[in-house]
Coordinates of C-alpha atoms in Angstrom, one line a residue:
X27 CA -13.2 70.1 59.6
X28 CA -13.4 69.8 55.8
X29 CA -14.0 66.0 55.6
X30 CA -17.8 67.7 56.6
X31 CA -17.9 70.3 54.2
X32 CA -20.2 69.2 51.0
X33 CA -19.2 70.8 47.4
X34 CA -21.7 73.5 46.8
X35 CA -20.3 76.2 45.9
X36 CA -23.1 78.5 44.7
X37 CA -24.2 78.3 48.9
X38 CA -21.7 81.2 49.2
X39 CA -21.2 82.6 52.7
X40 CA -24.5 81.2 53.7
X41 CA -22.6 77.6 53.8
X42 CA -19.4 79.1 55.2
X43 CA -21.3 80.6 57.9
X44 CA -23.2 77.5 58.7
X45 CA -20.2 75.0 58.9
X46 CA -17.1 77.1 59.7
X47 CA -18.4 79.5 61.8
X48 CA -20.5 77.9 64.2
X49 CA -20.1 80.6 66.9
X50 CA -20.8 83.8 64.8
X51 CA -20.5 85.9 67.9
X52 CA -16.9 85.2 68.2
X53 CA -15.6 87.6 65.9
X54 CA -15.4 90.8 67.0
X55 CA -14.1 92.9 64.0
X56 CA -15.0 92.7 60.2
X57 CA -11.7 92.2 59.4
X58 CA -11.4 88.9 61.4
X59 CA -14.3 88.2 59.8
X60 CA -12.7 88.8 56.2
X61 CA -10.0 86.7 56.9
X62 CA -12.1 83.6 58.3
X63 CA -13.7 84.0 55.0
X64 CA -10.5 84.3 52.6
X65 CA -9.2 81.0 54.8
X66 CA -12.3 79.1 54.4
X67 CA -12.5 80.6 50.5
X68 CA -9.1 78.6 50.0
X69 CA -10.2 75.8 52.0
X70 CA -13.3 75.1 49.7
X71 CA -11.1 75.7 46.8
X72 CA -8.2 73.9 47.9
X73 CA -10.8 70.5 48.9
X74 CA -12.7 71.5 45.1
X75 CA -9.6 71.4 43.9
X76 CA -8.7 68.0 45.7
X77 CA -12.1 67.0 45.0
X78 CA -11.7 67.2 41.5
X79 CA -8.7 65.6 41.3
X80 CA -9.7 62.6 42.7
X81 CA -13.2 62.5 40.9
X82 CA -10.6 62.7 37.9
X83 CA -8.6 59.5 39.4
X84 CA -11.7 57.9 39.5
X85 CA -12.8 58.6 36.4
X86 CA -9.4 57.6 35.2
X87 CA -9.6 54.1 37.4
X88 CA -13.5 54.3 36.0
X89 CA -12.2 54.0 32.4
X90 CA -9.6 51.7 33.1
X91 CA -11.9 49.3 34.5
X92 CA -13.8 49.8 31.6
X93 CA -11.0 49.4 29.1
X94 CA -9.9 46.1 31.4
X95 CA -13.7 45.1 31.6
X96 CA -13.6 45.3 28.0
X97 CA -10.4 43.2 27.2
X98 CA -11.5 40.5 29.4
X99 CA -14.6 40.5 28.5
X100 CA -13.0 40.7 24.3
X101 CA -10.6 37.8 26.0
X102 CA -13.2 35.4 27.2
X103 CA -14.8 35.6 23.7
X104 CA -11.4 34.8 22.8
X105 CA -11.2 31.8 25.3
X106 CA -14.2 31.0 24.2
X107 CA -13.4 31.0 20.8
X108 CA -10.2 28.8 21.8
X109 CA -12.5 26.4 23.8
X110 CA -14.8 26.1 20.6
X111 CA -11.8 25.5 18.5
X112 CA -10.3 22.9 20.9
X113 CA -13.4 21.3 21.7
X114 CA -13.6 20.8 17.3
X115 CA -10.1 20.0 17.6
X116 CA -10.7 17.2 19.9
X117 CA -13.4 16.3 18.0
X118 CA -12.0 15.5 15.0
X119 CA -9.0 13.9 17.1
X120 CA -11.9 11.6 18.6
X121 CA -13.5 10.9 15.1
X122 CA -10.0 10.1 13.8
X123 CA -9.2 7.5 16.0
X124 CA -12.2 5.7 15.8
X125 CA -11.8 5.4 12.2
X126 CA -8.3 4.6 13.3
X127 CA -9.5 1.4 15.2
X128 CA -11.6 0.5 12.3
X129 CA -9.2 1.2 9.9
X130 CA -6.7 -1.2 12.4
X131 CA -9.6 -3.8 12.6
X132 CA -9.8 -4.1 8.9
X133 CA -6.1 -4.1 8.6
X134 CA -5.9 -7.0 10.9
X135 CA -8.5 -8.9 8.9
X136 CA -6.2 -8.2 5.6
X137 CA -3.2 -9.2 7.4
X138 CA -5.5 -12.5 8.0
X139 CA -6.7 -12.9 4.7
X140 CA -2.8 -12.4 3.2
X141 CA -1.7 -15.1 5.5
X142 CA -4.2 -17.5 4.6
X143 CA -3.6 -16.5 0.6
X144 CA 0.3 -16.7 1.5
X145 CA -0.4 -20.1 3.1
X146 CA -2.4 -21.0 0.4
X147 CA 0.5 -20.3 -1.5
X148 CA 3.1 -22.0 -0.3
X149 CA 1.4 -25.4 -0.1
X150 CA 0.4 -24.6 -4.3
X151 CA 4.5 -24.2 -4.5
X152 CA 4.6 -27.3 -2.6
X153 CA 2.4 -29.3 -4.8
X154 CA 4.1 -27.4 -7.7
X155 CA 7.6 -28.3 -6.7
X156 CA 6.5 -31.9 -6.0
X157 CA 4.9 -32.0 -9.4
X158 CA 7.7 -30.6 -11.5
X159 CA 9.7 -33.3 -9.5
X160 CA 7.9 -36.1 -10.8
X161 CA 8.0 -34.5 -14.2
X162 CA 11.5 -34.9 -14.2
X163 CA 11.4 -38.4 -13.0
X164 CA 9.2 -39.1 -15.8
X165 CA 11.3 -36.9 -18.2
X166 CA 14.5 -39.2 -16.9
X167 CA 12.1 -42.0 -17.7
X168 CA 11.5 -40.6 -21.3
X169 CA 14.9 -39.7 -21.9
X170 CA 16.0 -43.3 -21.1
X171 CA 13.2 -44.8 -23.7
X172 CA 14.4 -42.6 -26.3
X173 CA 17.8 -43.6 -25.6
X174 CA 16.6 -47.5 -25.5
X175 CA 14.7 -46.7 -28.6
X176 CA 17.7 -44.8 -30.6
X177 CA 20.0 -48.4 -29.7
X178 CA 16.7 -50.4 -30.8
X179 CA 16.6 -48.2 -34.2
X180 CA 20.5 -48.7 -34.9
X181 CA 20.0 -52.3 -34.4
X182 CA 17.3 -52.6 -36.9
X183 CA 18.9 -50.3 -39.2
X184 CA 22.1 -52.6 -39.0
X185 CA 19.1 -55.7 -39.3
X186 CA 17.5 -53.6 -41.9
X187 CA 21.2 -53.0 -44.0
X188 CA 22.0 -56.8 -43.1
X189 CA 18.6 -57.5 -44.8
X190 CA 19.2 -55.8 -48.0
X191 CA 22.7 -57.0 -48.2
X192 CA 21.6 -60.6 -47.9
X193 CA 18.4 -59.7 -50.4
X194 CA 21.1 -57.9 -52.8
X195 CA 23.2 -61.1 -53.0
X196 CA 20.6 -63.5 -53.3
X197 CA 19.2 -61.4 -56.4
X198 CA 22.6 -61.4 -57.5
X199 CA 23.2 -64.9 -57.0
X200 CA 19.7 -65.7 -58.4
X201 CA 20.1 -63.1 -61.4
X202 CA 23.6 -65.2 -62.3
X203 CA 22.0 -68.5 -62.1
X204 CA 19.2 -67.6 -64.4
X205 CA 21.4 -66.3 -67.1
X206 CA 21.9 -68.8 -70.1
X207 CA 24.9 -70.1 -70.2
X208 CA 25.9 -71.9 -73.3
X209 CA 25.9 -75.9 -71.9
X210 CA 22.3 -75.6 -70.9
X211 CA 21.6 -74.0 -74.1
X212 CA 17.8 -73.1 -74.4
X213 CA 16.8 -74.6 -71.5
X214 CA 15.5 -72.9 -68.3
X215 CA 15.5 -73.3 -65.0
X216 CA 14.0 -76.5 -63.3
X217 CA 11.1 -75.9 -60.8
X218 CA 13.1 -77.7 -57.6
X219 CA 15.5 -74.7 -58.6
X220 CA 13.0 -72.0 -58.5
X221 CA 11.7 -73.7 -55.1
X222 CA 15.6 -73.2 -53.6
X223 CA 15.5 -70.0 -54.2
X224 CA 12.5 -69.3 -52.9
X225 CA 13.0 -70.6 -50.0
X226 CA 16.7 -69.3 -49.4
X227 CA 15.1 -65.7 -49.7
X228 CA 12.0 -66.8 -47.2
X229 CA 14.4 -67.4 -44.5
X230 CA 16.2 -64.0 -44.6
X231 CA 15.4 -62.3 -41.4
X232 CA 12.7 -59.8 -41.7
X233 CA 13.6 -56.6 -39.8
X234 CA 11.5 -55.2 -36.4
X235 CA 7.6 -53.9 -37.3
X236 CA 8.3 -50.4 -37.7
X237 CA 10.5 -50.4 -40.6
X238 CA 9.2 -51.6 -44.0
X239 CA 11.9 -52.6 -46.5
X240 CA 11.1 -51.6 -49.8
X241 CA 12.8 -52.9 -53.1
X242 CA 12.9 -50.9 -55.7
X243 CA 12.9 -52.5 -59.5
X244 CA 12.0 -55.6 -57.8
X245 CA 9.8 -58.1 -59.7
X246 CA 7.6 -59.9 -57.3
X247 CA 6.5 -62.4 -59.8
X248 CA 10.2 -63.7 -60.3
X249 CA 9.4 -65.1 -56.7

């Protein structure tokens, strides 16, 4: 009977009369009456009171939907926010690799480019190698001339020494044949003399072209 009864309570008895007492004629005595009214006094307060209570669960449910409409709506910006940041994230992450790949491309040219240069390389040591090769050959070759020219100049120095032993003893002989001797007395030397000696000292050998001998104190026109 109270799921009826609206909350009004400034209606007084007017509203108990009208809703819990339907057949007024019923009650015979005022006392009946009094006790209709204290029951239906507690009723009213007891549905207020039941009333309120759930008014104040809903309000309470009311404000935690807010407060939970709130933090989801505070964690979608958040979501959002993480969305944004991921979205940046894999931005960047896109941006990178693309300069990856370019940075790969132009690596792989480089790699190209050394490989050529280290081919280049390797046939310049080749050609190096085969060069310094033949300068050895060629320094054998010189070493060997040297050596043939170190015998050739100990053979003309022994020529050479020959020379001027054979030229020292001809002078000597020559210088002891034009001294006076005391049975030719204060003659001097025929000319069919002076034309022996000067051919005995024409056919000394002469020594090889690059040595000069040199006489020292030598009169040429002796000769």
């Amino acid at each position: 009977m109270l799921q009826n009864v609206p909350f009004f309570p400034s209606m007084g008895a007017q509203a108990v009369k009208k809703y819990f007492t339907p057949k007024w004629e019923e009650f015979s005595s005022h006392r009946d009456l009094e006790d209709v009214l204290e029951a239906s006094l507690a009723s009213v307060i007891r549905a207020s009171a039941l009333q309120m209570k759930v008014l104040g669960e809903f309000r309470t449910r009311i404000q935690e939907q807010r407060r939970l409409s709130a933090a989801a709506s505070e964690s979608d910006k958040e979501h959002k926010q993480a969305l944004e940041g991921l979205q940046a994230a894999l931005d960047s992450a896109r941006m990178a690799y693309e300069q990856l790949e370019v940075d790969l491309k132009e690596s792989d040219s480089n790699v190209l480019n050394l490989t050529k240069l280290l081919d280049n390389a390797n046939a310049a040591q080749k050609v190096a190698s085969e060069a310094l090769e033949a300068a050895n050959i060629e320094k054998r070759c010189l070493l060997d001339e040297v050596q043939c020219l170190r015998g050739n100049l100990d053979s003309s120095e022994n020529s050479n020494k020959e020379a001027e032993s054979n030229v020292a003893r001809l002078l000597r002989e020559k210088g002891r044949r034009r001294r006076w001797r005391k049975d030719w007395g204060t003659r001097r030397p025929s000319w069919r003399m002076q034309r022996q000696s000067l051919w005995r000292i024409s056919t000394i050998p002469r020594p090889t072209p690059i040595f000069q001998i040199t006489l020292t104190g030598l009169d040429s026109r002796r000769f």
